[in-house]
mmCIF file of C-alpha atoms and ligand atoms in Angstrom:
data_model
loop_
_atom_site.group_PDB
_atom_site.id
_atom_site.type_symbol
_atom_site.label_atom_id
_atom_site.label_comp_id
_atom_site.label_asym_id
_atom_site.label_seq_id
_atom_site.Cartn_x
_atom_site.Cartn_y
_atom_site.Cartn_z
ATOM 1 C CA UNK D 30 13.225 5.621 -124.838
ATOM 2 C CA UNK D 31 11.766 8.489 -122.730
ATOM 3 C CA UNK D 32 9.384 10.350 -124.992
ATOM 4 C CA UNK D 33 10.370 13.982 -124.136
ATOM 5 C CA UNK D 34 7.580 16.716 -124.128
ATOM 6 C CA UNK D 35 8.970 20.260 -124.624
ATOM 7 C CA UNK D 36 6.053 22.725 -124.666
ATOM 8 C CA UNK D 37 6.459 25.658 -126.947
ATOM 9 C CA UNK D 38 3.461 27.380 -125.859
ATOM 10 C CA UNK D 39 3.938 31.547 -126.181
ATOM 11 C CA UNK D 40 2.977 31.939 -122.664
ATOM 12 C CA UNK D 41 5.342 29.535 -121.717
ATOM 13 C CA UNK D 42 8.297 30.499 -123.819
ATOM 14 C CA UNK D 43 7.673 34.378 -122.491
ATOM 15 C CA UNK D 44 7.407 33.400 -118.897
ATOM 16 C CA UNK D 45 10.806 31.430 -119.667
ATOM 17 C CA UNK D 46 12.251 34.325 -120.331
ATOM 18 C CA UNK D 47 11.470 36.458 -117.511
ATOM 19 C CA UNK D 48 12.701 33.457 -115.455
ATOM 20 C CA UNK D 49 15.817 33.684 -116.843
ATOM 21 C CA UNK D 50 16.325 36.836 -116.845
ATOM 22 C CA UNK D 51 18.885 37.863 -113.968
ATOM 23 C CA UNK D 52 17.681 40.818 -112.682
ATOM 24 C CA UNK D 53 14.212 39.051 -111.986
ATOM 25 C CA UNK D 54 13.902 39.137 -108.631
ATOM 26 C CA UNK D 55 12.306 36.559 -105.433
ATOM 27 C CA UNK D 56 9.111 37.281 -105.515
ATOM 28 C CA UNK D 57 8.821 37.349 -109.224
ATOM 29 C CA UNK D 58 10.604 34.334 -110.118
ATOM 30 C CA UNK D 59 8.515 32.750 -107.428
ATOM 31 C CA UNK D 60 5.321 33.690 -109.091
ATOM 32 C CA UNK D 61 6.995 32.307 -112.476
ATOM 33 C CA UNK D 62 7.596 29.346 -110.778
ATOM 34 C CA UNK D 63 4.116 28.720 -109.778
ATOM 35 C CA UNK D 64 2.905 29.400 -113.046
ATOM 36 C CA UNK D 65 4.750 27.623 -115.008
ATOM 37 C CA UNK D 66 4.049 24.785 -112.872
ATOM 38 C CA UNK D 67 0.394 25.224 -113.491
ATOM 39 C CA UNK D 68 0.875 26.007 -117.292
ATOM 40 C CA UNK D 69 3.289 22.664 -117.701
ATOM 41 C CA UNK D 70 0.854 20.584 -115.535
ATOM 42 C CA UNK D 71 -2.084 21.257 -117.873
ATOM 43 C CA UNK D 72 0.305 18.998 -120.654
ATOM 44 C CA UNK D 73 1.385 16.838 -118.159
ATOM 45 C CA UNK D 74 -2.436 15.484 -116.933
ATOM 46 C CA UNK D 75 -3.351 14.998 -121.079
ATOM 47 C CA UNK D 76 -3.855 11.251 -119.888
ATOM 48 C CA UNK D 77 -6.056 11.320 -116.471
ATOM 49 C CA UNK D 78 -9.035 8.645 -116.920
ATOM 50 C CA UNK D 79 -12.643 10.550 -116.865
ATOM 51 C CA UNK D 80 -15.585 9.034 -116.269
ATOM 52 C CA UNK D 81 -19.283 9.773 -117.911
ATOM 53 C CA UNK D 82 -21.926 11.452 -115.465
ATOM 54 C CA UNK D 83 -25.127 12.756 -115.995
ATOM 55 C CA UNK D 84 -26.090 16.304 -114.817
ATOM 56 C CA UNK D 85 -28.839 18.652 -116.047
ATOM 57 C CA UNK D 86 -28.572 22.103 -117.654
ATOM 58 C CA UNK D 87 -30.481 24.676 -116.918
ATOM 59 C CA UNK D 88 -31.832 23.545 -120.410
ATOM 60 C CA UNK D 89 -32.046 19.784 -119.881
ATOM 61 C CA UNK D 90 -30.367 16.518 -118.953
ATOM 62 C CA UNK D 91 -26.966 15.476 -120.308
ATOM 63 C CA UNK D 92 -23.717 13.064 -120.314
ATOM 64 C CA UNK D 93 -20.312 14.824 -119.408
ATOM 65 C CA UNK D 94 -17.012 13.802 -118.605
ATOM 66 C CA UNK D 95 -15.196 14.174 -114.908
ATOM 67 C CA UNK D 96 -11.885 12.780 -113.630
ATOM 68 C CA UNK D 97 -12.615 9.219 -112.536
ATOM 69 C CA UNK D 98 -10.227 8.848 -109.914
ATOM 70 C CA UNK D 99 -8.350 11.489 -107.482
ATOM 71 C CA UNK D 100 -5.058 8.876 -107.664
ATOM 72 C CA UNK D 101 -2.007 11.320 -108.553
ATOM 73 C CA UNK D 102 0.428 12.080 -106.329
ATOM 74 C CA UNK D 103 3.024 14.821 -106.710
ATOM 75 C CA UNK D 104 6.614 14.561 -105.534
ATOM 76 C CA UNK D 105 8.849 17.466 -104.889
ATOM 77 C CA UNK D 106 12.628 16.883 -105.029
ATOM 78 C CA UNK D 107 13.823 19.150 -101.955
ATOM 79 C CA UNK D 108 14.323 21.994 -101.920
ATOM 80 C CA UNK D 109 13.706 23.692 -105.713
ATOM 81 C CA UNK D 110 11.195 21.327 -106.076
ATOM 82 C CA UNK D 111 8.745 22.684 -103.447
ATOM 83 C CA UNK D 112 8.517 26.126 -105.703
ATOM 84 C CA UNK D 113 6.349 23.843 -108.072
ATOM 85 C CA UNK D 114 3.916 21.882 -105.858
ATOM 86 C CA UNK D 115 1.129 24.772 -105.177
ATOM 87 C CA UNK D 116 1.110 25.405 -109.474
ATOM 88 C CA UNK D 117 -0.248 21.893 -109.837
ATOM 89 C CA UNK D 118 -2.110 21.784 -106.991
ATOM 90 C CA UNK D 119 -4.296 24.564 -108.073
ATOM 91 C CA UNK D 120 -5.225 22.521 -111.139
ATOM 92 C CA UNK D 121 -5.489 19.022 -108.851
ATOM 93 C CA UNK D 122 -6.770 20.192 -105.494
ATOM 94 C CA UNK D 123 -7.524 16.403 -104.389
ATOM 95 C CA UNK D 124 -3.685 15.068 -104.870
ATOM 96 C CA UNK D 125 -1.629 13.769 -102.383
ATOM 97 C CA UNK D 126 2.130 15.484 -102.178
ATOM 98 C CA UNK D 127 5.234 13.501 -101.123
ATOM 99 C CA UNK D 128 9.371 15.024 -100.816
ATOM 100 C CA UNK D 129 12.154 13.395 -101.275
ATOM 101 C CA UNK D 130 15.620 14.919 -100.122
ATOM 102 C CA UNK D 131 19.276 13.934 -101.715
ATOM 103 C CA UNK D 132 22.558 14.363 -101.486
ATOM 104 C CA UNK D 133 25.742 13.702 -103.335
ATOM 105 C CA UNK D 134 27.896 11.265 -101.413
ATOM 106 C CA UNK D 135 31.391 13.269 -101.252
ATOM 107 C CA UNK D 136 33.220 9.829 -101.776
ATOM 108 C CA UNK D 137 31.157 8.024 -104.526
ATOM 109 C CA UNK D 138 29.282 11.231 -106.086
ATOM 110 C CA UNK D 139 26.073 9.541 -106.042
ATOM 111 C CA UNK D 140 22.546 10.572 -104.772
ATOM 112 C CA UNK D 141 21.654 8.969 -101.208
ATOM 113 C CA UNK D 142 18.120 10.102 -100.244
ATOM 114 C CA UNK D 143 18.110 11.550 -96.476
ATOM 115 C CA UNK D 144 14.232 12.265 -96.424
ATOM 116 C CA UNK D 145 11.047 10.993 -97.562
ATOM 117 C CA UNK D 146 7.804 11.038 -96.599
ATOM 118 C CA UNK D 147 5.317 9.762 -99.380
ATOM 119 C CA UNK D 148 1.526 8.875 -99.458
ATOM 120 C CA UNK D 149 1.025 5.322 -97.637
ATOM 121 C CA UNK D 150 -0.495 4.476 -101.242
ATOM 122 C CA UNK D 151 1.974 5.886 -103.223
ATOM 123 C CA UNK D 152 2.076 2.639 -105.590
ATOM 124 C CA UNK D 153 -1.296 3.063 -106.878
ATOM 125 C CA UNK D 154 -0.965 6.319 -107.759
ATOM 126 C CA UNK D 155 0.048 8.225 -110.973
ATOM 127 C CA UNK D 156 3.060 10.162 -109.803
ATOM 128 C CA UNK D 157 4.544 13.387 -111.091
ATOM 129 C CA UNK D 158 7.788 14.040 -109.777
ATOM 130 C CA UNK D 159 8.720 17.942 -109.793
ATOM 131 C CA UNK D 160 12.367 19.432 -110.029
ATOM 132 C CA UNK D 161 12.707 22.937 -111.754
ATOM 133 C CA UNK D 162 16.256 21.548 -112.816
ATOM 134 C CA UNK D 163 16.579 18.121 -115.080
ATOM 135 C CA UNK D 164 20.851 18.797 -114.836
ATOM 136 C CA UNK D 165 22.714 15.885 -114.354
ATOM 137 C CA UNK D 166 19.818 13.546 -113.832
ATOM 138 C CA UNK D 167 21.798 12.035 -111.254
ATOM 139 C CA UNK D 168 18.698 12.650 -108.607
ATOM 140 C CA UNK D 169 16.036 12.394 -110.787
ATOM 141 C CA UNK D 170 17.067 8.424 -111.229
ATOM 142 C CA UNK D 171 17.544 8.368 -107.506
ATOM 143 C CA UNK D 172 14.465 9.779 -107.006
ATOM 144 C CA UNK D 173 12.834 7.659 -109.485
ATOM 145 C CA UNK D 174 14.827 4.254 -108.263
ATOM 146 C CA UNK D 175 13.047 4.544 -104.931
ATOM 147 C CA UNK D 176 9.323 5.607 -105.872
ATOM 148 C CA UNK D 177 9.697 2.340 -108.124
ATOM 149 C CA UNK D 178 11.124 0.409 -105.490
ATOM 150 C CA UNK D 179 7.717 1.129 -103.459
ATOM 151 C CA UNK D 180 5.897 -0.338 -106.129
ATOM 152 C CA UNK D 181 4.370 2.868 -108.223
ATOM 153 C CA UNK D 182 4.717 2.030 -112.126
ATOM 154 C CA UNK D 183 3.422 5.380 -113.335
ATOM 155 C CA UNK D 184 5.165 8.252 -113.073
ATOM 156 C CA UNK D 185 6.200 11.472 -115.202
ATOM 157 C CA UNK D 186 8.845 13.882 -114.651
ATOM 158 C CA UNK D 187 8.019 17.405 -114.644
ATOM 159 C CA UNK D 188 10.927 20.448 -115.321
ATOM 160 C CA UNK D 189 11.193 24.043 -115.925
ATOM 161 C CA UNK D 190 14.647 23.500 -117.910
ATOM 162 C CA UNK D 191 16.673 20.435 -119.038
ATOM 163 C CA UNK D 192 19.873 20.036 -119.955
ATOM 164 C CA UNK D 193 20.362 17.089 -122.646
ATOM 165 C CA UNK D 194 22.852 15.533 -120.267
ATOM 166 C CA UNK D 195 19.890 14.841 -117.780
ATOM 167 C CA UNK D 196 17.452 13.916 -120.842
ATOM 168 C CA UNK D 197 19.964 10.938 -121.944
ATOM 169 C CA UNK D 198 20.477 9.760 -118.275
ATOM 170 C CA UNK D 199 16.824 9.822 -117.611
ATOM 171 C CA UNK D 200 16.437 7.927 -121.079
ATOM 172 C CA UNK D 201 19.146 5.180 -120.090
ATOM 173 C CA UNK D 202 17.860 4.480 -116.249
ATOM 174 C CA UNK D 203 14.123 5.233 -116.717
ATOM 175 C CA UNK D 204 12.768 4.924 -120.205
ATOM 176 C CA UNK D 205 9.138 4.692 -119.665
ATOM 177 C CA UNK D 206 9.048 8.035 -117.854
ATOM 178 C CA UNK D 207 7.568 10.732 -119.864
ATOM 179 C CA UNK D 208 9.675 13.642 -119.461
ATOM 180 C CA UNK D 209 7.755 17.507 -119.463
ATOM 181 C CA UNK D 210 10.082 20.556 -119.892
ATOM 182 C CA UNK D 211 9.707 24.274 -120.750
ATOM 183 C CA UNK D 212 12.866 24.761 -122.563
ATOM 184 C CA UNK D 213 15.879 22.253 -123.370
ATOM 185 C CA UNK D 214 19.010 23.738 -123.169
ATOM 186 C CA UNK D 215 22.445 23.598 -124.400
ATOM 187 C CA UNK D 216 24.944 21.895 -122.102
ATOM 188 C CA UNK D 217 26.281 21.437 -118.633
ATOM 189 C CA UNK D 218 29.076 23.657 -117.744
ATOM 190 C CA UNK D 219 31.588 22.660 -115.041
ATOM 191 C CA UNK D 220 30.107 23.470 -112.200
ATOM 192 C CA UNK D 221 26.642 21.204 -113.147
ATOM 193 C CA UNK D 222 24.723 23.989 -113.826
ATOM 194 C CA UNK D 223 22.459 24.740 -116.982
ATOM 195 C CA UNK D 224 23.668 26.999 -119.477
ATOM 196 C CA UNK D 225 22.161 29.657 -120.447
ATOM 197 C CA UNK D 226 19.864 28.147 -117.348
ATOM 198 C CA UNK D 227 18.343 30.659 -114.699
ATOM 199 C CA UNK D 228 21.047 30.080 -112.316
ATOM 200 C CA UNK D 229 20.332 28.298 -108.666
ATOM 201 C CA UNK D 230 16.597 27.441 -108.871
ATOM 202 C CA UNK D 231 16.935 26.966 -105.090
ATOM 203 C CA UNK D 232 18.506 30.103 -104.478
ATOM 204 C CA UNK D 233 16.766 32.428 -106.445
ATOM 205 C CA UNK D 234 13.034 31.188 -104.857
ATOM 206 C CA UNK D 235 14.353 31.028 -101.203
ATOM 207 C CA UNK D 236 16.843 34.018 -101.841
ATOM 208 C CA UNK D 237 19.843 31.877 -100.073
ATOM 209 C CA UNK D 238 22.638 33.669 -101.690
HETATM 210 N N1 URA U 301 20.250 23.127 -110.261
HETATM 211 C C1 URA U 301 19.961 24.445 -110.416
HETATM 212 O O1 URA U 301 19.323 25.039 -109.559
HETATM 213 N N2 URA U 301 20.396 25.072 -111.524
HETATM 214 C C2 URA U 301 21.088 24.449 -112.493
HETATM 215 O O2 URA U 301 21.455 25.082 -113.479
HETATM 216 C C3 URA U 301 21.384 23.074 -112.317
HETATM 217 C C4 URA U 301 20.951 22.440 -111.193
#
């Protein structure tokens, strides 16, 4: 099963609020975006290998720990998922960053990717796969499905909010991703969106509506 990572942090659960909040408006809930990304990350990159080097002090010579590889990539679902790239990125300057677009198929309601464009080495890198939303979960597996199918075996999924419907689909398709989250939420309602939610994650950073 998925282990599921909700972080509780006071900066985090404040900056959720203002995120929420309705009357929050583009350019804040952009910043929000960002740093929450950046705050979330920091949990999220708990695992990266580090290696021992030796440097000297002003006071002397000693042993300290750096990240051993630069292998992560980070892979924003279009569009909401672009609002998150440039938090992590300011925490991992050296990774690589890969989209993938989806749609819902009118006839069969499933996700068929119509863009991607991922690092050449993209299976031997530690992905984290961004999406402010974890709704339906009905991309996120797509998403998943076709990083695996190039051969990449380690990958998280990163959220702002997540809706338990997405958590158990995520669980069933893809239990060896490690889900990160802000806040877990109550339901779906009708229309697929979170409740209470912020809204249109898409909308409110591009302010498209
Ligand atoms: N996508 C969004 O932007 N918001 C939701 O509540 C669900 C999916």
């Amino acid at each position: 099963m998925s282990e599921i990572i909700i972080l509780d942090h006071p900066l985090i659960q404040h900056k959720i609020t203002l995120i929420r909040d309705k009357n929050t408006q583009m350019k804040e809930f952009r910043e929000l975006v960002d740093e929450l990304s950046n705050l979330i990350s920091y949990e999220a990159t708990r695992e990266i290998e580090l290696k021992e080097i030796e440097i000297e002090t002003p006071i002397g010579k000693t042993k300290s720990k750096v990240i051993s590889g630069k292998n992560i990539a980070v892979i924003a679902i279009l569009r909401a998922g672009l609002g998150m790239v440039d938090g992590i990125l300011k925490l991992i300057p050296p990774a690589k960053v890969g989209h993938i677009g989806m749609y819902r198929d009118p006839d069969t309601l499933t996700p068929v990717e119509y863009y991607a464009k991922l690092p050449s080495d993209i299976k031997d890198r530690k992905v984290i796969i961004v999406d402010p939303m974890l709704a339906t979960g009905g991309t996120a597996v797509a998403c998943i499905d076709y990083i695996k199918k190039c051969g990449t075996v380690d990958i998280k999924f990163m959220c702002l909010i997540a809706a338990p419907e997405g958590i158990n689909m995520l669980q069933k398709y893809h239990p060896d991703v490690k889900i990160y989250a802000a806040a877990l939420d109550d339901r779906l309602n009708s229309h697929g969106y979170i409740v209470p939610g912020l809204g249109d994650a898409g909308d409110r950073l591009f302010g498209t509506k």
